[in-house]
Amino acid sequence: MKHKPIWTAKEKAVDDERELSPEETLRLIEQQGSAAHEQFVPDPVPHYLAWGVAWLIGFGAIFLRQGLSGTPYVAIPEGVAMALLFGLMALAMLVSALTMWQLRSPVRGASQQRGMMYGFAWSFAFFAMWAIAVRVGAHLPPAELGLLWGGLSMLVVAILYMAGGAIWLARPMFVFGAVLAVLDAVGVAAGPGWHALLMSVGAGGGSVLAGLLLRRRVRR
């Protein structure tokens, strides 16, 4: 006498096609939502942390060289301090570009075009800043030259942050850009040492803090 198989292929197919319970449906929706979130929503920490570290260290080195009253705290060559700042900023731009590249989508549309044009805006804006700083900086003393480069670079970053916030209706991004613009203006008016200090502590520390807060908000 042959025994009937306990689990037949037909019975398994019927079981696979059964309706999910409300709990299972909710669990499936959460899993799919989490997967979509990881694919299309970037982790803000690498972007904000990279820029924060660049400003904290780069402008920190300039501050130690300038001092609040013009007397250096540490004997750091001007070229070394500027190279450190802009080298770290270039690395931060690379981190930001890689973050956006991970979010690339095969679906073409207005959103993708906005992102591509916004990315090019960073390159063109910094190229224009470089051309202006080289031309005008030739007529300035070393301290004012450093202030020109630092002030222009942070102005470009602040404007692009605000533009990005307006494009994607990201209020935290717009507010952070506005804060950077205010700190930059106040620092330039106060002088090289104060500008470097505000950019190092305010912009650098604020960027790291903003990244951590945004990550917590995105997770929620």
mmCIF file with all atom_site columns, C-alpha atoms in Angstrom:
data_model
loop_
_atom_site.group_PDB
_atom_site.id
_atom_site.type_symbol
_atom_site.label_atom_id
_atom_site.label_alt_id
_atom_site.label_comp_id
_atom_site.label_asym_id
_atom_site.label_entity_id
_atom_site.label_seq_id
_atom_site.pdbx_PDB_ins_code
_atom_site.Cartn_x
_atom_site.Cartn_y
_atom_site.Cartn_z
_atom_site.occupancy
_atom_site.B_iso_or_equiv
_atom_site.pdbx_formal_charge
_atom_site.auth_seq_id
_atom_site.auth_comp_id
_atom_site.auth_asym_id
_atom_site.auth_atom_id
_atom_site.pdbx_PDB_model_num
ATOM 1   C CA . MET A 1 1   ? 0.000  0.000  0.000   1.00 0.00 ? 1   MET A CA 1
ATOM 2   C CA . LYS A 1 2   ? 1.415  3.309  -1.121  1.00 0.00 ? 2   LYS A CA 1
ATOM 3   C CA . HIS A 1 3   ? 1.384  6.200  1.249   1.00 0.00 ? 3   HIS A CA 1
ATOM 4   C CA . LYS A 1 4   ? 0.141  9.567  0.015   1.00 0.00 ? 4   LYS A CA 1
ATOM 5   C CA . PRO A 1 5   ? 2.873  12.211 0.130   1.00 0.00 ? 5   PRO A CA 1
ATOM 6   C CA . ILE A 1 6   ? 2.422  14.509 3.061   1.00 0.00 ? 6   ILE A CA 1
ATOM 7   C CA . TRP A 1 7   ? 3.249  17.632 0.962   1.00 0.00 ? 7   TRP A CA 1
ATOM 8   C CA . THR A 1 8   ? 2.471  17.627 -2.750  1.00 0.00 ? 8   THR A CA 1
ATOM 9   C CA . ALA A 1 9   ? 3.572  20.232 -5.267  1.00 0.00 ? 9   ALA A CA 1
ATOM 10  C CA . LYS A 1 10  ? -0.041 21.200 -5.963  1.00 0.00 ? 10  LYS A CA 1
ATOM 11  C CA . GLU A 1 11  ? -0.787 21.697 -2.281  1.00 0.00 ? 11  GLU A CA 1
ATOM 12  C CA . LYS A 1 12  ? 2.410  23.766 -1.930  1.00 0.00 ? 12  LYS A CA 1
ATOM 13  C CA . ALA A 1 13  ? 1.412  26.041 -4.822  1.00 0.00 ? 13  ALA A CA 1
ATOM 14  C CA . VAL A 1 14  ? -2.011 26.566 -3.313  1.00 0.00 ? 14  VAL A CA 1
ATOM 15  C CA . ASP A 1 15  ? -0.441 27.387 0.025   1.00 0.00 ? 15  ASP A CA 1
ATOM 16  C CA . ASP A 1 16  ? 1.949  29.890 -1.630  1.00 0.00 ? 16  ASP A CA 1
ATOM 17  C CA . GLU A 1 17  ? -0.990 31.633 -3.323  1.00 0.00 ? 17  GLU A CA 1
ATOM 18  C CA . ARG A 1 18  ? -3.065 31.940 -0.183  1.00 0.00 ? 18  ARG A CA 1
ATOM 19  C CA . GLU A 1 19  ? -4.084 35.378 0.979   1.00 0.00 ? 19  GLU A CA 1
ATOM 20  C CA . LEU A 1 20  ? -1.739 36.990 3.458   1.00 0.00 ? 20  LEU A CA 1
ATOM 21  C CA . SER A 1 21  ? -2.951 37.903 6.878   1.00 0.00 ? 21  SER A CA 1
ATOM 22  C CA . PRO A 1 22  ? -3.075 41.604 7.840   1.00 0.00 ? 22  PRO A CA 1
ATOM 23  C CA . GLU A 1 23  ? 0.040  41.167 9.959   1.00 0.00 ? 23  GLU A CA 1
ATOM 24  C CA . GLU A 1 24  ? 1.945  39.515 7.098   1.00 0.00 ? 24  GLU A CA 1
ATOM 25  C CA . THR A 1 25  ? 0.791  42.182 4.628   1.00 0.00 ? 25  THR A CA 1
ATOM 26  C CA . LEU A 1 26  ? 1.950  44.960 6.928   1.00 0.00 ? 26  LEU A CA 1
ATOM 27  C CA . ARG A 1 27  ? 5.287  43.226 7.407   1.00 0.00 ? 27  ARG A CA 1
ATOM 28  C CA . LEU A 1 28  ? 5.733  42.866 3.625   1.00 0.00 ? 28  LEU A CA 1
ATOM 29  C CA . ILE A 1 29  ? 4.891  46.539 3.054   1.00 0.00 ? 29  ILE A CA 1
ATOM 30  C CA . GLU A 1 30  ? 7.437  47.565 5.679   1.00 0.00 ? 30  GLU A CA 1
ATOM 31  C CA . GLN A 1 31  ? 10.120 45.395 4.080   1.00 0.00 ? 31  GLN A CA 1
ATOM 32  C CA . GLN A 1 32  ? 9.460  46.795 0.606   1.00 0.00 ? 32  GLN A CA 1
ATOM 33  C CA . GLY A 1 33  ? 9.360  50.343 1.950   1.00 0.00 ? 33  GLY A CA 1
ATOM 34  C CA . SER A 1 34  ? 12.654 49.829 3.738   1.00 0.00 ? 34  SER A CA 1
ATOM 35  C CA . ALA A 1 35  ? 14.274 48.458 0.573   1.00 0.00 ? 35  ALA A CA 1
ATOM 36  C CA . ALA A 1 36  ? 13.005 51.393 -1.500  1.00 0.00 ? 36  ALA A CA 1
ATOM 37  C CA . HIS A 1 37  ? 14.180 53.840 1.163   1.00 0.00 ? 37  HIS A CA 1
ATOM 38  C CA . GLU A 1 38  ? 17.698 52.405 1.136   1.00 0.00 ? 38  GLU A CA 1
ATOM 39  C CA . GLN A 1 39  ? 17.802 52.598 -2.675  1.00 0.00 ? 39  GLN A CA 1
ATOM 40  C CA . PHE A 1 40  ? 16.484 56.115 -3.253  1.00 0.00 ? 40  PHE A CA 1
ATOM 41  C CA . VAL A 1 41  ? 17.147 58.052 -0.019  1.00 0.00 ? 41  VAL A CA 1
ATOM 42  C CA . PRO A 1 42  ? 20.833 58.750 0.643   1.00 0.00 ? 42  PRO A CA 1
ATOM 43  C CA . ASP A 1 43  ? 22.419 58.415 4.025   1.00 0.00 ? 43  ASP A CA 1
ATOM 44  C CA . PRO A 1 44  ? 23.170 62.052 4.925   1.00 0.00 ? 44  PRO A CA 1
ATOM 45  C CA . VAL A 1 45  ? 25.987 61.193 7.318   1.00 0.00 ? 45  VAL A CA 1
ATOM 46  C CA . PRO A 1 46  ? 28.814 60.621 4.746   1.00 0.00 ? 46  PRO A CA 1
ATOM 47  C CA . HIS A 1 47  ? 28.022 63.900 2.936   1.00 0.00 ? 47  HIS A CA 1
ATOM 48  C CA . TYR A 1 48  ? 27.698 66.114 5.996   1.00 0.00 ? 48  TYR A CA 1
ATOM 49  C CA . LEU A 1 49  ? 30.486 64.376 7.879   1.00 0.00 ? 49  LEU A CA 1
ATOM 50  C CA . ALA A 1 50  ? 32.930 64.733 4.976   1.00 0.00 ? 50  ALA A CA 1
ATOM 51  C CA . TRP A 1 51  ? 32.236 68.453 4.610   1.00 0.00 ? 51  TRP A CA 1
ATOM 52  C CA . GLY A 1 52  ? 32.251 68.931 8.374   1.00 0.00 ? 52  GLY A CA 1
ATOM 53  C CA . VAL A 1 53  ? 35.657 67.310 8.783   1.00 0.00 ? 53  VAL A CA 1
ATOM 54  C CA . ALA A 1 54  ? 37.023 69.318 5.833   1.00 0.00 ? 54  ALA A CA 1
ATOM 55  C CA . TRP A 1 55  ? 35.919 72.631 7.345   1.00 0.00 ? 55  TRP A CA 1
ATOM 56  C CA . LEU A 1 56  ? 36.810 71.683 10.899  1.00 0.00 ? 56  LEU A CA 1
ATOM 57  C CA . ILE A 1 57  ? 40.378 70.677 10.049  1.00 0.00 ? 57  ILE A CA 1
ATOM 58  C CA . GLY A 1 58  ? 41.031 72.985 7.095   1.00 0.00 ? 58  GLY A CA 1
ATOM 59  C CA . PHE A 1 59  ? 39.728 76.204 8.609   1.00 0.00 ? 59  PHE A CA 1
ATOM 60  C CA . GLY A 1 60  ? 41.087 75.088 11.969  1.00 0.00 ? 60  GLY A CA 1
ATOM 61  C CA . ALA A 1 61  ? 44.584 75.045 10.479  1.00 0.00 ? 61  ALA A CA 1
ATOM 62  C CA . ILE A 1 62  ? 44.027 78.517 9.012   1.00 0.00 ? 62  ILE A CA 1
ATOM 63  C CA . PHE A 1 63  ? 42.778 79.783 12.375  1.00 0.00 ? 63  PHE A CA 1
ATOM 64  C CA . LEU A 1 64  ? 45.852 78.446 14.173  1.00 0.00 ? 64  LEU A CA 1
ATOM 65  C CA . ARG A 1 65  ? 48.035 80.175 11.616  1.00 0.00 ? 65  ARG A CA 1
ATOM 66  C CA . GLN A 1 66  ? 46.130 83.490 11.693  1.00 0.00 ? 66  GLN A CA 1
ATOM 67  C CA . GLY A 1 67  ? 45.053 83.849 15.312  1.00 0.00 ? 67  GLY A CA 1
ATOM 68  C CA . LEU A 1 68  ? 42.268 86.214 16.287  1.00 0.00 ? 68  LEU A CA 1
ATOM 69  C CA . SER A 1 69  ? 44.566 89.235 16.482  1.00 0.00 ? 69  SER A CA 1
ATOM 70  C CA . GLY A 1 70  ? 46.873 88.331 13.619  1.00 0.00 ? 70  GLY A CA 1
ATOM 71  C CA . THR A 1 71  ? 49.427 86.604 15.845  1.00 0.00 ? 71  THR A CA 1
ATOM 72  C CA . PRO A 1 72  ? 49.861 82.939 14.831  1.00 0.00 ? 72  PRO A CA 1
ATOM 73  C CA . TYR A 1 73  ? 49.218 80.280 17.449  1.00 0.00 ? 73  TYR A CA 1
ATOM 74  C CA . VAL A 1 74  ? 51.070 77.643 15.439  1.00 0.00 ? 74  VAL A CA 1
ATOM 75  C CA . ALA A 1 75  ? 53.678 78.231 12.743  1.00 0.00 ? 75  ALA A CA 1
ATOM 76  C CA . ILE A 1 76  ? 51.852 76.658 9.802   1.00 0.00 ? 76  ILE A CA 1
ATOM 77  C CA . PRO A 1 77  ? 52.915 77.783 6.303   1.00 0.00 ? 77  PRO A CA 1
ATOM 78  C CA . GLU A 1 78  ? 50.106 79.533 4.468   1.00 0.00 ? 78  GLU A CA 1
ATOM 79  C CA . GLY A 1 79  ? 50.387 77.261 1.447   1.00 0.00 ? 79  GLY A CA 1
ATOM 80  C CA . VAL A 1 80  ? 50.091 74.170 3.632   1.00 0.00 ? 80  VAL A CA 1
ATOM 81  C CA . ALA A 1 81  ? 46.985 75.461 5.404   1.00 0.00 ? 81  ALA A CA 1
ATOM 82  C CA . MET A 1 82  ? 45.238 76.416 2.151   1.00 0.00 ? 82  MET A CA 1
ATOM 83  C CA . ALA A 1 83  ? 46.205 73.145 0.465   1.00 0.00 ? 83  ALA A CA 1
ATOM 84  C CA . LEU A 1 84  ? 44.841 71.224 3.448   1.00 0.00 ? 84  LEU A CA 1
ATOM 85  C CA . LEU A 1 85  ? 41.541 73.103 3.319   1.00 0.00 ? 85  LEU A CA 1
ATOM 86  C CA . PHE A 1 86  ? 40.908 72.786 -0.400  1.00 0.00 ? 86  PHE A CA 1
ATOM 87  C CA . GLY A 1 87  ? 42.266 69.245 -0.557  1.00 0.00 ? 87  GLY A CA 1
ATOM 88  C CA . LEU A 1 88  ? 39.775 68.137 2.085   1.00 0.00 ? 88  LEU A CA 1
ATOM 89  C CA . MET A 1 89  ? 36.982 70.071 0.362   1.00 0.00 ? 89  MET A CA 1
ATOM 90  C CA . ALA A 1 90  ? 37.795 68.292 -2.904  1.00 0.00 ? 90  ALA A CA 1
ATOM 91  C CA . LEU A 1 91  ? 37.603 64.975 -1.059  1.00 0.00 ? 91  LEU A CA 1
ATOM 92  C CA . ALA A 1 92  ? 34.233 65.999 0.394   1.00 0.00 ? 92  ALA A CA 1
ATOM 93  C CA . MET A 1 93  ? 32.964 66.799 -3.101  1.00 0.00 ? 93  MET A CA 1
ATOM 94  C CA . LEU A 1 94  ? 34.049 63.320 -4.194  1.00 0.00 ? 94  LEU A CA 1
ATOM 95  C CA . VAL A 1 95  ? 32.174 61.732 -1.288  1.00 0.00 ? 95  VAL A CA 1
ATOM 96  C CA . SER A 1 96  ? 29.051 63.726 -2.221  1.00 0.00 ? 96  SER A CA 1
ATOM 97  C CA . ALA A 1 97  ? 29.366 62.690 -5.876  1.00 0.00 ? 97  ALA A CA 1
ATOM 98  C CA . LEU A 1 98  ? 29.698 59.020 -4.930  1.00 0.00 ? 98  LEU A CA 1
ATOM 99  C CA . THR A 1 99  ? 26.642 59.299 -2.686  1.00 0.00 ? 99  THR A CA 1
ATOM 100 C CA . MET A 1 100 ? 24.562 60.691 -5.554  1.00 0.00 ? 100 MET A CA 1
ATOM 101 C CA . TRP A 1 101 ? 25.972 58.077 -7.949  1.00 0.00 ? 101 TRP A CA 1
ATOM 102 C CA . GLN A 1 102 ? 24.706 55.304 -5.706  1.00 0.00 ? 102 GLN A CA 1
ATOM 103 C CA . LEU A 1 103 ? 21.209 56.717 -6.146  1.00 0.00 ? 103 LEU A CA 1
ATOM 104 C CA . ARG A 1 104 ? 21.331 56.639 -9.948  1.00 0.00 ? 104 ARG A CA 1
ATOM 105 C CA . SER A 1 105 ? 18.161 55.336 -11.526 1.00 0.00 ? 105 SER A CA 1
ATOM 106 C CA . PRO A 1 106 ? 17.526 53.869 -15.005 1.00 0.00 ? 106 PRO A CA 1
ATOM 107 C CA . VAL A 1 107 ? 14.309 55.903 -15.121 1.00 0.00 ? 107 VAL A CA 1
ATOM 108 C CA . ARG A 1 108 ? 14.900 59.216 -16.865 1.00 0.00 ? 108 ARG A CA 1
ATOM 109 C CA . GLY A 1 109 ? 12.867 62.265 -16.056 1.00 0.00 ? 109 GLY A CA 1
ATOM 110 C CA . ALA A 1 110 ? 12.801 65.771 -14.646 1.00 0.00 ? 110 ALA A CA 1
ATOM 111 C CA . SER A 1 111 ? 14.114 64.657 -11.262 1.00 0.00 ? 111 SER A CA 1
ATOM 112 C CA . GLN A 1 112 ? 17.172 63.017 -12.787 1.00 0.00 ? 112 GLN A CA 1
ATOM 113 C CA . GLN A 1 113 ? 17.852 66.073 -14.939 1.00 0.00 ? 113 GLN A CA 1
ATOM 114 C CA . ARG A 1 114 ? 17.612 68.371 -11.917 1.00 0.00 ? 114 ARG A CA 1
ATOM 115 C CA . GLY A 1 115 ? 20.100 66.216 -10.022 1.00 0.00 ? 115 GLY A CA 1
ATOM 116 C CA . MET A 1 116 ? 22.537 66.143 -12.954 1.00 0.00 ? 116 MET A CA 1
ATOM 117 C CA . MET A 1 117 ? 22.381 69.913 -13.476 1.00 0.00 ? 117 MET A CA 1
ATOM 118 C CA . TYR A 1 118 ? 22.751 70.513 -9.751  1.00 0.00 ? 118 TYR A CA 1
ATOM 119 C CA . GLY A 1 119 ? 25.872 68.358 -9.705  1.00 0.00 ? 119 GLY A CA 1
ATOM 120 C CA . PHE A 1 120 ? 27.391 70.292 -12.610 1.00 0.00 ? 120 PHE A CA 1
ATOM 121 C CA . ALA A 1 121 ? 26.542 73.545 -10.815 1.00 0.00 ? 121 ALA A CA 1
ATOM 122 C CA . TRP A 1 122 ? 29.079 72.680 -8.100  1.00 0.00 ? 122 TRP A CA 1
ATOM 123 C CA . SER A 1 123 ? 31.875 72.249 -10.633 1.00 0.00 ? 123 SER A CA 1
ATOM 124 C CA . PHE A 1 124 ? 31.095 75.405 -12.591 1.00 0.00 ? 124 PHE A CA 1
ATOM 125 C CA . ALA A 1 125 ? 30.622 77.489 -9.443  1.00 0.00 ? 125 ALA A CA 1
ATOM 126 C CA . PHE A 1 126 ? 33.971 76.464 -7.970  1.00 0.00 ? 126 PHE A CA 1
ATOM 127 C CA . PHE A 1 127 ? 35.684 77.037 -11.312 1.00 0.00 ? 127 PHE A CA 1
ATOM 128 C CA . ALA A 1 128 ? 34.295 80.586 -11.424 1.00 0.00 ? 128 ALA A CA 1
ATOM 129 C CA . MET A 1 129 ? 35.338 81.128 -7.802  1.00 0.00 ? 129 MET A CA 1
ATOM 130 C CA . TRP A 1 130 ? 38.865 79.966 -8.596  1.00 0.00 ? 130 TRP A CA 1
ATOM 131 C CA . ALA A 1 131 ? 39.134 82.348 -11.574 1.00 0.00 ? 131 ALA A CA 1
ATOM 132 C CA . ILE A 1 132 ? 37.908 85.329 -9.528  1.00 0.00 ? 132 ILE A CA 1
ATOM 133 C CA . ALA A 1 133 ? 40.154 84.558 -6.558  1.00 0.00 ? 133 ALA A CA 1
ATOM 134 C CA . VAL A 1 134 ? 43.256 84.182 -8.735  1.00 0.00 ? 134 VAL A CA 1
ATOM 135 C CA . ARG A 1 135 ? 42.596 87.462 -10.553 1.00 0.00 ? 135 ARG A CA 1
ATOM 136 C CA . VAL A 1 136 ? 41.665 89.577 -7.520  1.00 0.00 ? 136 VAL A CA 1
ATOM 137 C CA . GLY A 1 137 ? 43.994 87.851 -5.067  1.00 0.00 ? 137 GLY A CA 1
ATOM 138 C CA . ALA A 1 138 ? 47.083 89.005 -6.931  1.00 0.00 ? 138 ALA A CA 1
ATOM 139 C CA . HIS A 1 139 ? 46.528 92.486 -5.467  1.00 0.00 ? 139 HIS A CA 1
ATOM 140 C CA . LEU A 1 140 ? 45.952 91.442 -1.834  1.00 0.00 ? 140 LEU A CA 1
ATOM 141 C CA . PRO A 1 141 ? 48.307 90.800 1.113   1.00 0.00 ? 141 PRO A CA 1
ATOM 142 C CA . PRO A 1 142 ? 48.612 87.187 2.297   1.00 0.00 ? 142 PRO A CA 1
ATOM 143 C CA . ALA A 1 143 ? 46.081 87.454 5.156   1.00 0.00 ? 143 ALA A CA 1
ATOM 144 C CA . GLU A 1 144 ? 43.441 89.073 2.960   1.00 0.00 ? 144 GLU A CA 1
ATOM 145 C CA . LEU A 1 145 ? 44.157 86.602 0.186   1.00 0.00 ? 145 LEU A CA 1
ATOM 146 C CA . GLY A 1 146 ? 43.340 83.690 2.470   1.00 0.00 ? 146 GLY A CA 1
ATOM 147 C CA . LEU A 1 147 ? 40.171 85.460 3.561   1.00 0.00 ? 147 LEU A CA 1
ATOM 148 C CA . LEU A 1 148 ? 39.164 85.952 -0.078  1.00 0.00 ? 148 LEU A CA 1
ATOM 149 C CA . TRP A 1 149 ? 39.579 82.270 -0.904  1.00 0.00 ? 149 TRP A CA 1
ATOM 150 C CA . GLY A 1 150 ? 37.839 81.104 2.255   1.00 0.00 ? 150 GLY A CA 1
ATOM 151 C CA . GLY A 1 151 ? 34.998 83.606 2.002   1.00 0.00 ? 151 GLY A CA 1
ATOM 152 C CA . LEU A 1 152 ? 34.283 82.912 -1.673  1.00 0.00 ? 152 LEU A CA 1
ATOM 153 C CA . SER A 1 153 ? 34.410 79.129 -1.251  1.00 0.00 ? 153 SER A CA 1
ATOM 154 C CA . MET A 1 154 ? 31.953 79.185 1.647   1.00 0.00 ? 154 MET A CA 1
ATOM 155 C CA . LEU A 1 155 ? 29.695 81.582 -0.238  1.00 0.00 ? 155 LEU A CA 1
ATOM 156 C CA . VAL A 1 156 ? 29.536 79.133 -3.142  1.00 0.00 ? 156 VAL A CA 1
ATOM 157 C CA . VAL A 1 157 ? 28.749 76.250 -0.779  1.00 0.00 ? 157 VAL A CA 1
ATOM 158 C CA . ALA A 1 158 ? 26.071 78.239 1.068   1.00 0.00 ? 158 ALA A CA 1
ATOM 159 C CA . ILE A 1 159 ? 24.310 79.299 -2.147  1.00 0.00 ? 159 ILE A CA 1
ATOM 160 C CA . LEU A 1 160 ? 24.359 75.775 -3.565  1.00 0.00 ? 160 LEU A CA 1
ATOM 161 C CA . TYR A 1 161 ? 22.996 74.345 -0.318  1.00 0.00 ? 161 TYR A CA 1
ATOM 162 C CA . MET A 1 162 ? 20.122 76.821 -0.426  1.00 0.00 ? 162 MET A CA 1
ATOM 163 C CA . ALA A 1 163 ? 19.546 76.093 -4.126  1.00 0.00 ? 163 ALA A CA 1
ATOM 164 C CA . GLY A 1 164 ? 19.446 72.344 -3.431  1.00 0.00 ? 164 GLY A CA 1
ATOM 165 C CA . GLY A 1 165 ? 16.987 72.882 -0.605  1.00 0.00 ? 165 GLY A CA 1
ATOM 166 C CA . ALA A 1 166 ? 14.754 74.928 -2.913  1.00 0.00 ? 166 ALA A CA 1
ATOM 167 C CA . ILE A 1 167 ? 14.934 72.379 -5.744  1.00 0.00 ? 167 ILE A CA 1
ATOM 168 C CA . TRP A 1 168 ? 13.998 69.370 -3.624  1.00 0.00 ? 168 TRP A CA 1
ATOM 169 C CA . LEU A 1 169 ? 11.962 71.283 -1.024  1.00 0.00 ? 169 LEU A CA 1
ATOM 170 C CA . ALA A 1 170 ? 14.413 70.142 1.655   1.00 0.00 ? 170 ALA A CA 1
ATOM 171 C CA . ARG A 1 171 ? 13.974 72.715 4.402   1.00 0.00 ? 171 ARG A CA 1
ATOM 172 C CA . PRO A 1 172 ? 16.896 71.520 6.611   1.00 0.00 ? 172 PRO A CA 1
ATOM 173 C CA . MET A 1 173 ? 19.261 71.794 3.653   1.00 0.00 ? 173 MET A CA 1
ATOM 174 C CA . PHE A 1 174 ? 18.056 75.320 2.844   1.00 0.00 ? 174 PHE A CA 1
ATOM 175 C CA . VAL A 1 175 ? 18.291 76.432 6.477   1.00 0.00 ? 175 VAL A CA 1
ATOM 176 C CA . PHE A 1 176 ? 21.805 75.030 6.807   1.00 0.00 ? 176 PHE A CA 1
ATOM 177 C CA . GLY A 1 177 ? 22.871 76.909 3.682   1.00 0.00 ? 177 GLY A CA 1
ATOM 178 C CA . ALA A 1 178 ? 21.380 80.124 5.048   1.00 0.00 ? 178 ALA A CA 1
ATOM 179 C CA . VAL A 1 179 ? 23.272 79.652 8.344   1.00 0.00 ? 179 VAL A CA 1
ATOM 180 C CA . LEU A 1 180 ? 26.505 79.112 6.411   1.00 0.00 ? 180 LEU A CA 1
ATOM 181 C CA . ALA A 1 181 ? 25.899 82.332 4.462   1.00 0.00 ? 181 ALA A CA 1
ATOM 182 C CA . VAL A 1 182 ? 25.367 84.330 7.669   1.00 0.00 ? 182 VAL A CA 1
ATOM 183 C CA . LEU A 1 183 ? 28.447 82.858 9.356   1.00 0.00 ? 183 LEU A CA 1
ATOM 184 C CA . ASP A 1 184 ? 30.499 83.526 6.246   1.00 0.00 ? 184 ASP A CA 1
ATOM 185 C CA . ALA A 1 185 ? 29.384 87.167 6.051   1.00 0.00 ? 185 ALA A CA 1
ATOM 186 C CA . VAL A 1 186 ? 29.993 87.782 9.748   1.00 0.00 ? 186 VAL A CA 1
ATOM 187 C CA . GLY A 1 187 ? 33.414 86.131 9.590   1.00 0.00 ? 187 GLY A CA 1
ATOM 188 C CA . VAL A 1 188 ? 34.553 88.104 6.545   1.00 0.00 ? 188 VAL A CA 1
ATOM 189 C CA . ALA A 1 189 ? 33.472 91.351 8.211   1.00 0.00 ? 189 ALA A CA 1
ATOM 190 C CA . ALA A 1 190 ? 35.276 90.412 11.461  1.00 0.00 ? 190 ALA A CA 1
ATOM 191 C CA . GLY A 1 191 ? 38.568 89.457 9.839   1.00 0.00 ? 191 GLY A CA 1
ATOM 192 C CA . PRO A 1 192 ? 40.646 86.441 8.760   1.00 0.00 ? 192 PRO A CA 1
ATOM 193 C CA . GLY A 1 193 ? 41.068 84.865 12.198  1.00 0.00 ? 193 GLY A CA 1
ATOM 194 C CA . TRP A 1 194 ? 37.423 85.187 13.165  1.00 0.00 ? 194 TRP A CA 1
ATOM 195 C CA . HIS A 1 195 ? 36.258 83.900 9.798   1.00 0.00 ? 195 HIS A CA 1
ATOM 196 C CA . ALA A 1 196 ? 38.450 80.811 10.105  1.00 0.00 ? 196 ALA A CA 1
ATOM 197 C CA . LEU A 1 197 ? 37.194 80.188 13.647  1.00 0.00 ? 197 LEU A CA 1
ATOM 198 C CA . LEU A 1 198 ? 33.520 80.543 12.689  1.00 0.00 ? 198 LEU A CA 1
ATOM 199 C CA . MET A 1 199 ? 33.944 78.276 9.681   1.00 0.00 ? 199 MET A CA 1
ATOM 200 C CA . SER A 1 200 ? 35.855 75.653 11.643  1.00 0.00 ? 200 SER A CA 1
ATOM 201 C CA . VAL A 1 201 ? 33.572 75.472 14.682  1.00 0.00 ? 201 VAL A CA 1
ATOM 202 C CA . GLY A 1 202 ? 30.271 76.746 13.276  1.00 0.00 ? 202 GLY A CA 1
ATOM 203 C CA . ALA A 1 203 ? 30.297 75.305 9.763   1.00 0.00 ? 203 ALA A CA 1
ATOM 204 C CA . GLY A 1 204 ? 32.409 72.220 10.471  1.00 0.00 ? 204 GLY A CA 1
ATOM 205 C CA . GLY A 1 205 ? 30.825 71.258 13.778  1.00 0.00 ? 205 GLY A CA 1
ATOM 206 C CA . GLY A 1 206 ? 27.385 72.259 12.526  1.00 0.00 ? 206 GLY A CA 1
ATOM 207 C CA . SER A 1 207 ? 27.739 70.059 9.458   1.00 0.00 ? 207 SER A CA 1
ATOM 208 C CA . VAL A 1 208 ? 28.573 67.002 11.523  1.00 0.00 ? 208 VAL A CA 1
ATOM 209 C CA . LEU A 1 209 ? 25.660 67.722 13.868  1.00 0.00 ? 209 LEU A CA 1
ATOM 210 C CA . ALA A 1 210 ? 23.278 68.286 10.943  1.00 0.00 ? 210 ALA A CA 1
ATOM 211 C CA . GLY A 1 211 ? 24.227 64.948 9.423   1.00 0.00 ? 211 GLY A CA 1
ATOM 212 C CA . LEU A 1 212 ? 23.544 63.081 12.646  1.00 0.00 ? 212 LEU A CA 1
ATOM 213 C CA . LEU A 1 213 ? 20.186 64.827 13.154  1.00 0.00 ? 213 LEU A CA 1
ATOM 214 C CA . LEU A 1 214 ? 19.101 64.185 9.564   1.00 0.00 ? 214 LEU A CA 1
ATOM 215 C CA . ARG A 1 215 ? 20.057 60.512 9.831   1.00 0.00 ? 215 ARG A CA 1
ATOM 216 C CA . ARG A 1 216 ? 17.908 60.190 12.922  1.00 0.00 ? 216 ARG A CA 1
ATOM 217 C CA . ARG A 1 217 ? 15.032 61.919 11.148  1.00 0.00 ? 217 ARG A CA 1
ATOM 218 C CA . VAL A 1 218 ? 15.324 59.745 8.030   1.00 0.00 ? 218 VAL A CA 1
ATOM 219 C CA . ARG A 1 219 ? 15.320 56.565 10.117  1.00 0.00 ? 219 ARG A CA 1
ATOM 220 C CA . ARG A 1 220 ? 12.122 57.664 11.791  1.00 0.00 ? 220 ARG A CA 1
#
